[in-house]
mmCIF file of C-alpha atoms in Angstrom:
data_model
loop_
_atom_site.group_PDB
_atom_site.id
_atom_site.type_symbol
_atom_site.label_atom_id
_atom_site.label_comp_id
_atom_site.label_asym_id
_atom_site.label_seq_id
_atom_site.Cartn_x
_atom_site.Cartn_y
_atom_site.Cartn_z
ATOM 1 C CA UNK A 13 15.721 5.534 26.772
ATOM 2 C CA UNK A 14 19.255 6.590 27.492
ATOM 3 C CA UNK A 15 22.103 6.184 25.034
ATOM 4 C CA UNK A 16 25.682 6.104 26.369
ATOM 5 C CA UNK A 17 28.473 6.508 23.807
ATOM 6 C CA UNK A 18 32.035 5.532 24.691
ATOM 7 C CA UNK A 19 34.841 6.926 22.512
ATOM 8 C CA UNK A 20 38.263 5.410 23.198
ATOM 9 C CA UNK A 21 41.442 4.057 21.594
ATOM 10 C CA UNK A 22 41.201 0.830 19.662
ATOM 11 C CA UNK A 23 42.432 -2.292 21.380
ATOM 12 C CA UNK A 24 40.034 -3.492 24.070
ATOM 13 C CA UNK A 25 39.003 -7.143 23.879
ATOM 14 C CA UNK A 26 35.408 -8.261 23.506
ATOM 15 C CA UNK A 27 35.539 -9.382 27.103
ATOM 16 C CA UNK A 28 36.609 -5.947 28.308
ATOM 17 C CA UNK A 29 33.748 -4.394 26.314
ATOM 18 C CA UNK A 30 31.352 -6.960 27.762
ATOM 19 C CA UNK A 31 32.281 -5.955 31.307
ATOM 20 C CA UNK A 32 32.285 -2.262 30.426
ATOM 21 C CA UNK A 33 28.786 -2.351 28.920
ATOM 22 C CA UNK A 34 27.528 -4.148 32.007
ATOM 23 C CA UNK A 35 29.202 -1.745 34.444
ATOM 24 C CA UNK A 36 28.024 1.407 32.628
ATOM 25 C CA UNK A 37 24.476 0.039 32.441
ATOM 26 C CA UNK A 38 24.622 -0.714 36.162
ATOM 27 C CA UNK A 39 25.853 2.845 36.864
ATOM 28 C CA UNK A 40 22.995 4.324 34.815
ATOM 29 C CA UNK A 41 20.397 2.235 36.678
ATOM 30 C CA UNK A 42 21.845 2.951 40.130
ATOM 31 C CA UNK A 43 22.628 6.655 39.723
ATOM 32 C CA UNK A 44 20.173 7.904 37.109
ATOM 33 C CA UNK A 45 17.140 5.654 37.542
ATOM 34 C CA UNK A 46 17.496 4.408 33.984
ATOM 35 C CA UNK A 47 15.410 1.517 32.705
ATOM 36 C CA UNK A 48 18.022 -1.011 31.578
ATOM 37 C CA UNK A 49 15.791 -2.597 28.925
ATOM 38 C CA UNK A 50 15.894 0.538 26.779
ATOM 39 C CA UNK A 51 19.477 1.494 27.559
ATOM 40 C CA UNK A 52 22.024 1.404 24.750
ATOM 41 C CA UNK A 53 25.795 1.500 25.100
ATOM 42 C CA UNK A 54 27.623 2.342 21.874
ATOM 43 C CA UNK A 55 31.403 1.943 21.586
ATOM 44 C CA UNK A 56 33.474 3.896 19.077
ATOM 45 C CA UNK A 57 37.109 2.888 18.711
ATOM 46 C CA UNK A 58 39.721 5.280 17.344
ATOM 47 C CA UNK A 59 43.107 4.849 15.704
ATOM 48 C CA UNK A 60 46.104 6.718 17.142
ATOM 49 C CA UNK A 61 46.113 9.170 14.233
ATOM 50 C CA UNK A 62 42.453 10.091 14.696
ATOM 51 C CA UNK A 63 42.656 11.664 18.138
ATOM 52 C CA UNK A 64 44.717 14.549 19.432
ATOM 53 C CA UNK A 65 45.172 16.173 22.823
ATOM 54 C CA UNK A 66 46.783 19.576 23.195
ATOM 55 C CA UNK A 67 47.108 19.665 19.413
ATOM 56 C CA UNK A 68 49.264 16.522 19.255
ATOM 57 C CA UNK A 69 48.014 13.317 17.572
ATOM 58 C CA UNK A 70 48.095 10.056 19.484
ATOM 59 C CA UNK A 71 50.738 8.708 17.068
ATOM 60 C CA UNK A 72 53.057 11.527 18.151
ATOM 61 C CA UNK A 73 52.487 11.306 21.882
ATOM 62 C CA UNK A 74 54.779 9.417 24.196
ATOM 63 C CA UNK A 75 52.490 9.384 27.232
ATOM 64 C CA UNK A 76 49.804 6.959 26.077
ATOM 65 C CA UNK B 24 21.466 22.956 7.281
ATOM 66 C CA UNK B 25 20.303 19.804 9.006
ATOM 67 C CA UNK B 26 22.527 16.833 9.682
ATOM 68 C CA UNK B 27 20.934 13.416 10.228
ATOM 69 C CA UNK B 28 23.167 10.687 11.686
ATOM 70 C CA UNK B 29 22.137 7.037 11.449
ATOM 71 C CA UNK B 30 23.843 4.567 13.803
ATOM 72 C CA UNK B 31 23.116 0.910 13.050
ATOM 73 C CA UNK B 32 24.610 -2.565 12.758
ATOM 74 C CA UNK B 33 27.015 -3.244 9.933
ATOM 75 C CA UNK B 34 25.663 -5.105 6.953
ATOM 76 C CA UNK B 35 23.403 -2.949 4.784
ATOM 77 C CA UNK B 36 24.211 -2.866 1.070
ATOM 78 C CA UNK B 37 25.053 0.323 -0.788
ATOM 79 C CA UNK B 38 21.649 0.080 -2.418
ATOM 80 C CA UNK B 39 19.882 -0.044 0.952
ATOM 81 C CA UNK B 40 21.856 2.997 2.086
ATOM 82 C CA UNK B 41 21.001 4.764 -1.178
ATOM 83 C CA UNK B 42 17.275 4.268 -0.565
ATOM 84 C CA UNK B 43 17.607 5.133 3.113
ATOM 85 C CA UNK B 44 19.400 8.438 2.449
ATOM 86 C CA UNK B 45 16.714 9.352 -0.071
ATOM 87 C CA UNK B 46 13.819 8.438 2.228
ATOM 88 C CA UNK B 47 15.242 10.259 5.262
ATOM 89 C CA UNK B 48 15.930 13.347 3.158
ATOM 90 C CA UNK B 49 12.352 13.202 1.865
ATOM 91 C CA UNK B 50 11.034 12.914 5.452
ATOM 92 C CA UNK B 51 13.080 15.947 6.515
ATOM 93 C CA UNK B 52 11.775 18.040 3.617
ATOM 94 C CA UNK B 53 8.146 16.968 4.071
ATOM 95 C CA UNK B 54 7.925 17.095 7.876
ATOM 96 C CA UNK B 55 10.534 19.673 8.919
ATOM 97 C CA UNK B 56 10.681 22.071 5.962
ATOM 98 C CA UNK B 57 14.348 21.252 5.444
ATOM 99 C CA UNK B 58 16.200 22.505 2.375
ATOM 100 C CA UNK B 59 17.475 19.297 0.754
ATOM 101 C CA UNK B 60 20.500 20.967 -0.866
ATOM 102 C CA UNK B 61 22.146 21.540 2.513
ATOM 103 C CA UNK B 62 20.952 18.329 4.153
ATOM 104 C CA UNK B 63 23.517 15.726 5.120
ATOM 105 C CA UNK B 64 22.843 12.104 6.043
ATOM 106 C CA UNK B 65 25.757 10.396 7.811
ATOM 107 C CA UNK B 66 25.776 6.626 8.368
ATOM 108 C CA UNK B 67 27.791 4.987 11.146
ATOM 109 C CA UNK B 68 28.002 1.202 11.088
ATOM 110 C CA UNK B 69 28.765 -0.797 14.222
ATOM 111 C CA UNK B 70 30.167 -4.256 14.867
ATOM 112 C CA UNK B 71 28.227 -6.626 17.127
ATOM 113 C CA UNK B 72 30.739 -6.164 19.949
ATOM 114 C CA UNK B 73 30.450 -2.378 19.897
ATOM 115 C CA UNK B 74 26.802 -2.034 20.892
ATOM 116 C CA UNK B 75 24.929 -3.260 23.924
ATOM 117 C CA UNK B 76 21.308 -3.143 25.033
ATOM 118 C CA UNK B 77 20.315 -3.843 28.617
ATOM 119 C CA UNK B 78 23.992 -4.297 29.380
ATOM 120 C CA UNK B 79 24.432 -7.183 26.915
ATOM 121 C CA UNK B 80 26.669 -6.838 23.836
ATOM 122 C CA UNK B 81 25.253 -7.626 20.400
ATOM 123 C CA UNK B 82 27.624 -10.618 20.138
ATOM 124 C CA UNK B 83 25.948 -12.139 23.203
ATOM 125 C CA UNK B 84 22.332 -11.476 22.249
ATOM 126 C CA UNK B 85 20.137 -14.060 20.593
ATOM 127 C CA UNK B 86 17.335 -11.713 19.526
ATOM 128 C CA UNK B 87 19.046 -9.752 16.759
ATOM 129 C CA UNK C 17 18.945 -1.084 17.756
ATOM 130 C CA UNK C 18 19.424 1.898 15.506
ATOM 131 C CA UNK C 19 19.704 5.459 16.768
ATOM 132 C CA UNK C 20 18.902 8.319 14.384
ATOM 133 C CA UNK C 21 20.000 11.810 15.480
ATOM 134 C CA UNK C 22 18.518 14.882 13.795
ATOM 135 C CA UNK C 23 20.400 18.173 14.199
ATOM 136 C CA UNK C 24 18.517 21.233 12.944
ATOM 137 C CA UNK C 25 17.595 24.839 13.674
ATOM 138 C CA UNK C 26 15.297 25.511 16.575
ATOM 139 C CA UNK C 27 11.692 26.255 15.761
ATOM 140 C CA UNK C 28 9.783 23.134 14.716
ATOM 141 C CA UNK C 29 6.517 22.476 16.540
ATOM 142 C CA UNK C 30 5.852 19.334 18.532
ATOM 143 C CA UNK C 31 3.517 18.256 15.758
ATOM 144 C CA UNK C 32 6.234 18.612 13.120
ATOM 145 C CA UNK C 33 8.583 16.564 15.297
ATOM 146 C CA UNK C 34 5.843 13.964 15.795
ATOM 147 C CA UNK C 35 5.455 13.516 12.047
ATOM 148 C CA UNK C 36 9.213 13.585 11.501
ATOM 149 C CA UNK C 37 9.908 10.862 14.083
ATOM 150 C CA UNK C 38 7.230 8.709 12.484
ATOM 151 C CA UNK C 39 8.486 9.263 8.930
ATOM 152 C CA UNK C 40 12.142 8.599 9.789
ATOM 153 C CA UNK C 41 11.187 5.452 11.695
ATOM 154 C CA UNK C 42 9.163 4.305 8.689
ATOM 155 C CA UNK C 43 12.139 4.988 6.384
ATOM 156 C CA UNK C 44 14.444 2.946 8.649
ATOM 157 C CA UNK C 45 12.032 -0.003 8.685
ATOM 158 C CA UNK C 46 11.373 0.080 4.946
ATOM 159 C CA UNK C 47 14.923 0.717 3.712
ATOM 160 C CA UNK C 48 17.181 -0.721 6.399
ATOM 161 C CA UNK C 49 15.131 -3.573 7.883
ATOM 162 C CA UNK C 50 15.197 -1.899 11.283
ATOM 163 C CA UNK C 51 13.103 -3.213 14.142
ATOM 164 C CA UNK C 52 10.938 -0.206 15.087
ATOM 165 C CA UNK C 53 10.573 -1.264 18.749
ATOM 166 C CA UNK C 54 14.247 -0.606 19.453
ATOM 167 C CA UNK C 55 14.617 2.405 17.172
ATOM 168 C CA UNK C 56 15.353 5.772 18.747
ATOM 169 C CA UNK C 57 15.049 9.170 17.073
ATOM 170 C CA UNK C 58 16.851 11.963 18.928
ATOM 171 C CA UNK C 59 16.312 15.616 17.980
ATOM 172 C CA UNK C 60 18.889 18.315 18.728
ATOM 173 C CA UNK C 61 17.824 21.912 18.121
ATOM 174 C CA UNK C 62 20.366 24.662 17.521
ATOM 175 C CA UNK C 63 20.295 28.446 17.904
ATOM 176 C CA UNK C 64 21.320 30.597 14.943
ATOM 177 C CA UNK C 65 24.630 31.472 16.593
ATOM 178 C CA UNK C 66 25.577 27.844 17.170
ATOM 179 C CA UNK C 67 25.817 26.715 13.542
ATOM 180 C CA UNK C 68 27.894 27.999 10.677
ATOM 181 C CA UNK C 69 28.174 27.104 7.016
ATOM 182 C CA UNK C 70 31.099 28.254 4.900
ATOM 183 C CA UNK C 71 32.503 29.880 8.030
ATOM 184 C CA UNK C 72 29.480 32.161 8.519
ATOM 185 C CA UNK C 73 27.183 31.799 11.547
ATOM 186 C CA UNK C 74 23.447 31.413 11.029
ATOM 187 C CA UNK C 75 22.873 34.816 12.655
ATOM 188 C CA UNK C 76 24.949 36.410 9.911
ATOM 189 C CA UNK C 77 23.478 34.558 6.959
ATOM 190 C CA UNK C 78 20.733 35.993 4.771
ATOM 191 C CA UNK C 79 19.771 32.780 3.009
ATOM 192 C CA UNK C 80 18.127 30.824 5.804
ATOM 193 C CA UNK D 9 37.623 20.818 28.468
ATOM 194 C CA UNK D 10 36.495 21.221 24.901
ATOM 195 C CA UNK D 11 36.074 18.357 22.471
ATOM 196 C CA UNK D 12 36.166 19.068 18.732
ATOM 197 C CA UNK D 13 34.946 16.311 16.418
ATOM 198 C CA UNK D 14 35.791 16.397 12.717
ATOM 199 C CA UNK D 15 33.697 14.245 10.367
ATOM 200 C CA UNK D 16 35.026 14.011 6.828
ATOM 201 C CA UNK D 17 35.703 11.680 3.897
ATOM 202 C CA UNK D 18 38.391 9.070 4.267
ATOM 203 C CA UNK D 19 41.712 9.787 2.636
ATOM 204 C CA UNK D 20 43.717 12.413 4.528
ATOM 205 C CA UNK D 21 47.293 11.470 5.406
ATOM 206 C CA UNK D 22 48.584 11.369 8.956
ATOM 207 C CA UNK D 23 50.507 14.523 8.190
ATOM 208 C CA UNK D 24 47.376 16.372 7.100
ATOM 209 C CA UNK D 25 45.639 15.254 10.296
ATOM 210 C CA UNK D 26 48.668 16.367 12.316
ATOM 211 C CA UNK D 27 48.446 19.868 10.860
ATOM 212 C CA UNK D 28 44.663 19.937 11.179
ATOM 213 C CA UNK D 29 44.689 18.985 14.871
ATOM 214 C CA UNK D 30 47.264 21.688 15.520
ATOM 215 C CA UNK D 31 45.371 24.371 13.584
ATOM 216 C CA UNK D 32 42.005 23.590 15.184
ATOM 217 C CA UNK D 33 43.564 23.578 18.640
ATOM 218 C CA UNK D 34 45.156 26.936 17.869
ATOM 219 C CA UNK D 35 41.783 28.310 16.699
ATOM 220 C CA UNK D 36 40.117 27.128 19.915
ATOM 221 C CA UNK D 37 42.767 28.773 22.075
ATOM 222 C CA UNK D 38 42.781 32.034 20.123
ATOM 223 C CA UNK D 39 39.037 32.465 19.587
ATOM 224 C CA UNK D 40 37.415 30.623 22.488
ATOM 225 C CA UNK D 41 39.947 30.925 25.301
ATOM 226 C CA UNK D 42 40.295 27.158 25.486
ATOM 227 C CA UNK D 43 42.970 25.539 27.609
ATOM 228 C CA UNK D 44 44.932 23.450 25.084
ATOM 229 C CA UNK D 45 46.036 20.852 27.658
ATOM 230 C CA UNK D 46 42.488 19.563 28.058
ATOM 231 C CA UNK D 47 41.430 19.997 24.442
ATOM 232 C CA UNK D 48 40.646 16.919 22.380
ATOM 233 C CA UNK D 49 40.317 16.712 18.615
ATOM 234 C CA UNK D 50 38.585 13.558 17.375
ATOM 235 C CA UNK D 51 38.591 12.637 13.682
ATOM 236 C CA UNK D 52 35.923 10.405 12.140
ATOM 237 C CA UNK D 53 36.513 9.268 8.567
ATOM 238 C CA UNK D 54 33.661 8.170 6.318
ATOM 239 C CA UNK D 55 33.428 5.991 3.227
ATOM 240 C CA UNK D 56 31.696 7.388 0.129
ATOM 241 C CA UNK D 57 28.652 5.193 0.697
ATOM 242 C CA UNK D 58 28.169 6.417 4.269
ATOM 243 C CA UNK D 59 27.439 10.084 3.584
ATOM 244 C CA UNK D 60 24.777 11.714 1.476
ATOM 245 C CA UNK D 61 23.964 15.298 0.563
ATOM 246 C CA UNK D 62 20.624 16.266 -0.944
ATOM 247 C CA UNK D 63 19.629 12.612 -0.645
ATOM 248 C CA UNK D 64 22.444 11.364 -2.892
ATOM 249 C CA UNK D 65 25.246 9.144 -1.528
ATOM 250 C CA UNK D 66 28.866 10.163 -2.078
ATOM 251 C CA UNK D 67 29.369 7.124 -4.346
ATOM 252 C CA UNK D 68 26.700 8.508 -6.677
ATOM 253 C CA UNK D 69 27.838 12.133 -6.713
ATOM 254 C CA UNK D 70 30.009 13.574 -9.471
ATOM 255 C CA UNK D 71 30.986 16.779 -7.677
ATOM 256 C CA UNK D 72 33.274 15.444 -4.968
ATOM 257 C CA UNK E 12 41.647 10.073 26.462
ATOM 258 C CA UNK E 13 38.198 8.562 26.484
ATOM 259 C CA UNK E 14 35.033 10.596 26.150
ATOM 260 C CA UNK E 15 31.751 9.139 27.447
ATOM 261 C CA UNK E 16 28.544 10.870 26.358
ATOM 262 C CA UNK E 17 25.298 10.229 28.215
ATOM 263 C CA UNK E 18 22.039 11.147 26.458
ATOM 264 C CA UNK E 19 18.964 10.967 28.669
ATOM 265 C CA UNK E 20 15.703 12.692 29.615
ATOM 266 C CA UNK E 21 15.909 15.984 31.455
ATOM 267 C CA UNK E 22 15.326 15.919 35.180
ATOM 268 C CA UNK E 23 18.250 14.419 37.061
ATOM 269 C CA UNK E 24 19.578 16.493 39.969
ATOM 270 C CA UNK E 25 23.156 17.732 40.166
ATOM 271 C CA UNK E 26 23.741 15.147 42.858
ATOM 272 C CA UNK E 27 22.546 12.311 40.627
ATOM 273 C CA UNK E 28 24.860 13.563 37.868
ATOM 274 C CA UNK E 29 27.718 13.789 40.375
ATOM 275 C CA UNK E 30 27.291 10.141 41.328
ATOM 276 C CA UNK E 31 26.778 9.099 37.709
ATOM 277 C CA UNK E 32 29.975 10.784 36.497
ATOM 278 C CA UNK E 33 31.900 9.116 39.292
ATOM 279 C CA UNK E 34 30.427 5.663 38.645
ATOM 280 C CA UNK E 35 30.970 5.799 34.887
ATOM 281 C CA UNK E 36 34.548 6.982 35.375
ATOM 282 C CA UNK E 37 35.106 4.117 37.800
ATOM 283 C CA UNK E 38 33.661 1.648 35.263
ATOM 284 C CA UNK E 39 35.978 2.976 32.549
ATOM 285 C CA UNK E 40 39.035 2.638 34.784
ATOM 286 C CA UNK E 41 38.123 -0.840 36.047
ATOM 287 C CA UNK E 42 36.928 -2.386 32.774
ATOM 288 C CA UNK E 43 38.771 -0.491 30.050
ATOM 289 C CA UNK E 44 42.050 0.523 31.685
ATOM 290 C CA UNK E 45 41.230 4.190 31.151
ATOM 291 C CA UNK E 46 43.354 6.917 32.700
ATOM 292 C CA UNK E 47 40.842 8.875 34.803
ATOM 293 C CA UNK E 48 42.754 12.184 34.532
ATOM 294 C CA UNK E 49 41.973 12.479 30.827
ATOM 295 C CA UNK E 50 38.504 10.990 30.960
ATOM 296 C CA UNK E 51 35.547 13.207 30.133
ATOM 297 C CA UNK E 52 31.894 12.490 30.851
ATOM 298 C CA UNK E 53 29.472 14.681 28.900
ATOM 299 C CA UNK E 54 25.755 14.744 29.752
ATOM 300 C CA UNK E 55 23.094 15.745 27.221
ATOM 301 C CA UNK E 56 19.567 16.199 28.535
ATOM 302 C CA UNK E 57 16.541 15.936 26.263
ATOM 303 C CA UNK E 58 12.991 17.227 26.428
ATOM 304 C CA UNK E 59 10.123 14.779 25.995
ATOM 305 C CA UNK E 60 9.380 16.099 22.504
ATOM 306 C CA UNK E 61 12.957 15.604 21.309
ATOM 307 C CA UNK E 62 13.190 11.835 21.613
ATOM 308 C CA UNK E 63 11.088 9.093 20.080
ATOM 309 C CA UNK E 64 11.077 5.322 20.359
ATOM 310 C CA UNK E 65 9.221 3.166 17.861
ATOM 311 C CA UNK E 66 8.248 6.360 16.045
ATOM 312 C CA UNK E 67 6.414 7.819 19.055
ATOM 313 C CA UNK E 68 7.668 10.969 20.817
ATOM 314 C CA UNK E 69 8.226 10.920 24.566
ATOM 315 C CA UNK E 70 5.359 13.403 25.022
ATOM 316 C CA UNK E 71 2.988 10.857 23.478
ATOM 317 C CA UNK E 72 4.206 7.781 25.346
ATOM 318 C CA UNK E 73 2.529 6.477 28.464
ATOM 319 C CA UNK E 74 5.296 4.101 29.546
ATOM 320 C CA UNK E 75 7.980 6.555 30.641
ATOM 321 C CA UNK F 25 31.006 17.787 3.169
ATOM 322 C CA UNK F 26 32.765 17.958 6.486
ATOM 323 C CA UNK F 27 30.988 18.598 9.760
ATOM 324 C CA UNK F 28 32.974 19.965 12.705
ATOM 325 C CA UNK F 29 31.311 19.823 16.124
ATOM 326 C CA UNK F 30 32.627 21.922 18.996
ATOM 327 C CA UNK F 31 31.611 20.936 22.530
ATOM 328 C CA UNK F 32 32.546 23.452 25.213
ATOM 329 C CA UNK F 33 31.383 25.269 28.340
ATOM 330 C CA UNK F 34 28.608 27.817 27.992
ATOM 331 C CA UNK F 35 29.609 31.439 27.966
ATOM 332 C CA UNK F 36 31.254 32.466 24.684
ATOM 333 C CA UNK F 37 29.818 35.561 23.006
ATOM 334 C CA UNK F 38 28.378 35.530 19.518
ATOM 335 C CA UNK F 39 31.452 37.388 18.368
ATOM 336 C CA UNK F 40 33.766 34.720 19.775
ATOM 337 C CA UNK F 41 31.721 32.053 18.009
ATOM 338 C CA UNK F 42 31.833 34.081 14.799
ATOM 339 C CA UNK F 43 35.632 34.171 14.889
ATOM 340 C CA UNK F 44 35.857 30.527 15.936
ATOM 341 C CA UNK F 45 33.659 29.305 13.055
ATOM 342 C CA UNK F 46 35.763 31.300 10.621
ATOM 343 C CA UNK F 47 39.080 30.050 12.033
ATOM 344 C CA UNK F 48 38.024 26.393 12.115
ATOM 345 C CA UNK F 49 36.688 26.625 8.565
ATOM 346 C CA UNK F 50 39.990 28.161 7.476
ATOM 347 C CA UNK F 51 41.910 25.338 9.204
ATOM 348 C CA UNK F 52 39.786 22.721 7.428
ATOM 349 C CA UNK F 53 40.377 24.321 4.020
ATOM 350 C CA UNK F 54 44.122 24.811 4.557
ATOM 351 C CA UNK F 55 44.956 21.492 6.210
ATOM 352 C CA UNK F 56 42.328 19.067 4.923
ATOM 353 C CA UNK F 57 41.448 20.400 1.461
ATOM 354 C CA UNK F 58 37.841 20.911 2.542
ATOM 355 C CA UNK F 59 35.386 22.749 0.311
ATOM 356 C CA UNK F 60 34.186 25.609 2.536
ATOM 357 C CA UNK F 61 30.781 25.901 0.845
ATOM 358 C CA UNK F 62 29.688 22.531 2.223
ATOM 359 C CA UNK F 63 31.445 22.799 5.575
ATOM 360 C CA UNK F 64 29.348 22.994 8.717
ATOM 361 C CA UNK F 65 30.517 24.034 12.176
ATOM 362 C CA UNK F 66 28.139 23.065 14.985
ATOM 363 C CA UNK F 67 28.586 24.440 18.510
ATOM 364 C CA UNK F 68 27.245 22.646 21.585
ATOM 365 C CA UNK F 69 27.399 24.533 24.869
ATOM 366 C CA UNK F 70 27.381 22.735 28.205
ATOM 367 C CA UNK F 71 26.455 23.738 31.730
ATOM 368 C CA UNK F 72 28.967 23.132 34.524
ATOM 369 C CA UNK F 73 26.928 20.223 35.880
ATOM 370 C CA UNK F 74 26.837 18.436 32.522
ATOM 371 C CA UNK F 75 30.541 17.765 32.083
ATOM 372 C CA UNK F 76 33.003 15.928 34.275
ATOM 373 C CA UNK F 77 36.735 15.265 34.094
ATOM 374 C CA UNK F 78 38.388 12.618 36.236
ATOM 375 C CA UNK F 79 34.943 11.815 37.598
ATOM 376 C CA UNK F 80 34.385 15.319 38.995
ATOM 377 C CA UNK F 81 31.632 17.598 37.616
ATOM 378 C CA UNK F 82 32.535 21.105 36.449
ATOM 379 C CA UNK F 83 30.475 22.559 39.313
ATOM 380 C CA UNK F 84 32.770 20.812 41.765
ATOM 381 C CA UNK F 85 36.081 21.672 40.133
ATOM 382 C CA UNK F 86 38.237 24.588 41.197
ATOM 383 C CA UNK F 87 40.564 24.610 38.185
ATOM 384 C CA UNK F 88 38.217 25.845 35.464
#
């Protein structure tokens, strides 16, 4: 019954998410013996002003 | 000081959430001796392309 | 495909958790039209020094 | 590699978040010996009908 | 700056986790254009009495 | 009603956590107008084999 939660910047297409969900599920089955039927992948998308690294918000960073 | 987080598809009405928060709080008090005054219920709503089961996104499933 | 996460102090018995999981699942079905088959309840238990309210750790509080 | 997640009502300005991310990062470095370079602060903002205390949704409370 | 959180039953070896972290990171880079340097994978392991599906705790299920 | 969750390596003393909870609460009040009475700080501690950066588990890293 695993749950995998992905937290990332907003902006991926549905097709990217489709491939990502498939690849993460595959990784969980291959590496952690997970049963895919009960495996959930949850995606949370964040705005640039809702995430900071080293104390600096995404809106103020120049390296992303 | 419990926190209960509900993650589900988008689409419930405020009235459904109102009843849900009340019922979950009641369950926590009855079954886990929680103090309701300090009990938080947090609801996270997800789009169909932000949740997958068995590696298939909600937008691509026909059983939901 | 809802996921409900309960975060609370350590110390409930397996039987309390059993009743809690059942009651929360029932609340989700009744109030939010959830499909119980795909509904997960996850319990996280915390030590008294891993939770604070009003800036005061559980180990230092006298009201819990 | 710490991750700090802040869950709060919607409504803070980017400038408030900017100061908050900085202050939390500073607290983590000062009090928990965190390396700021690898420290993430994630902000989740909630609508009034997605958070309840004592079983009552934010939209129905008069004290917030 | 993505963060991927894996919630699963207790019991995987360090080597399984090693392969899992690598495979998930690879999936994030391939499918979601993530920068691996800032990508965190967090693993949470759960006891059988801290997770329920369909209202039934893991300790009471016969299918896992 | 904010909730702040800190995820970090295992190993901080109760006194470090005490100061951290106080400092984060102070930051939330100063920068985000939070009401301290209803503010929770939750600490999650992780083992070295339950966290990876750049696809490499903490147990295999030499820079932490």
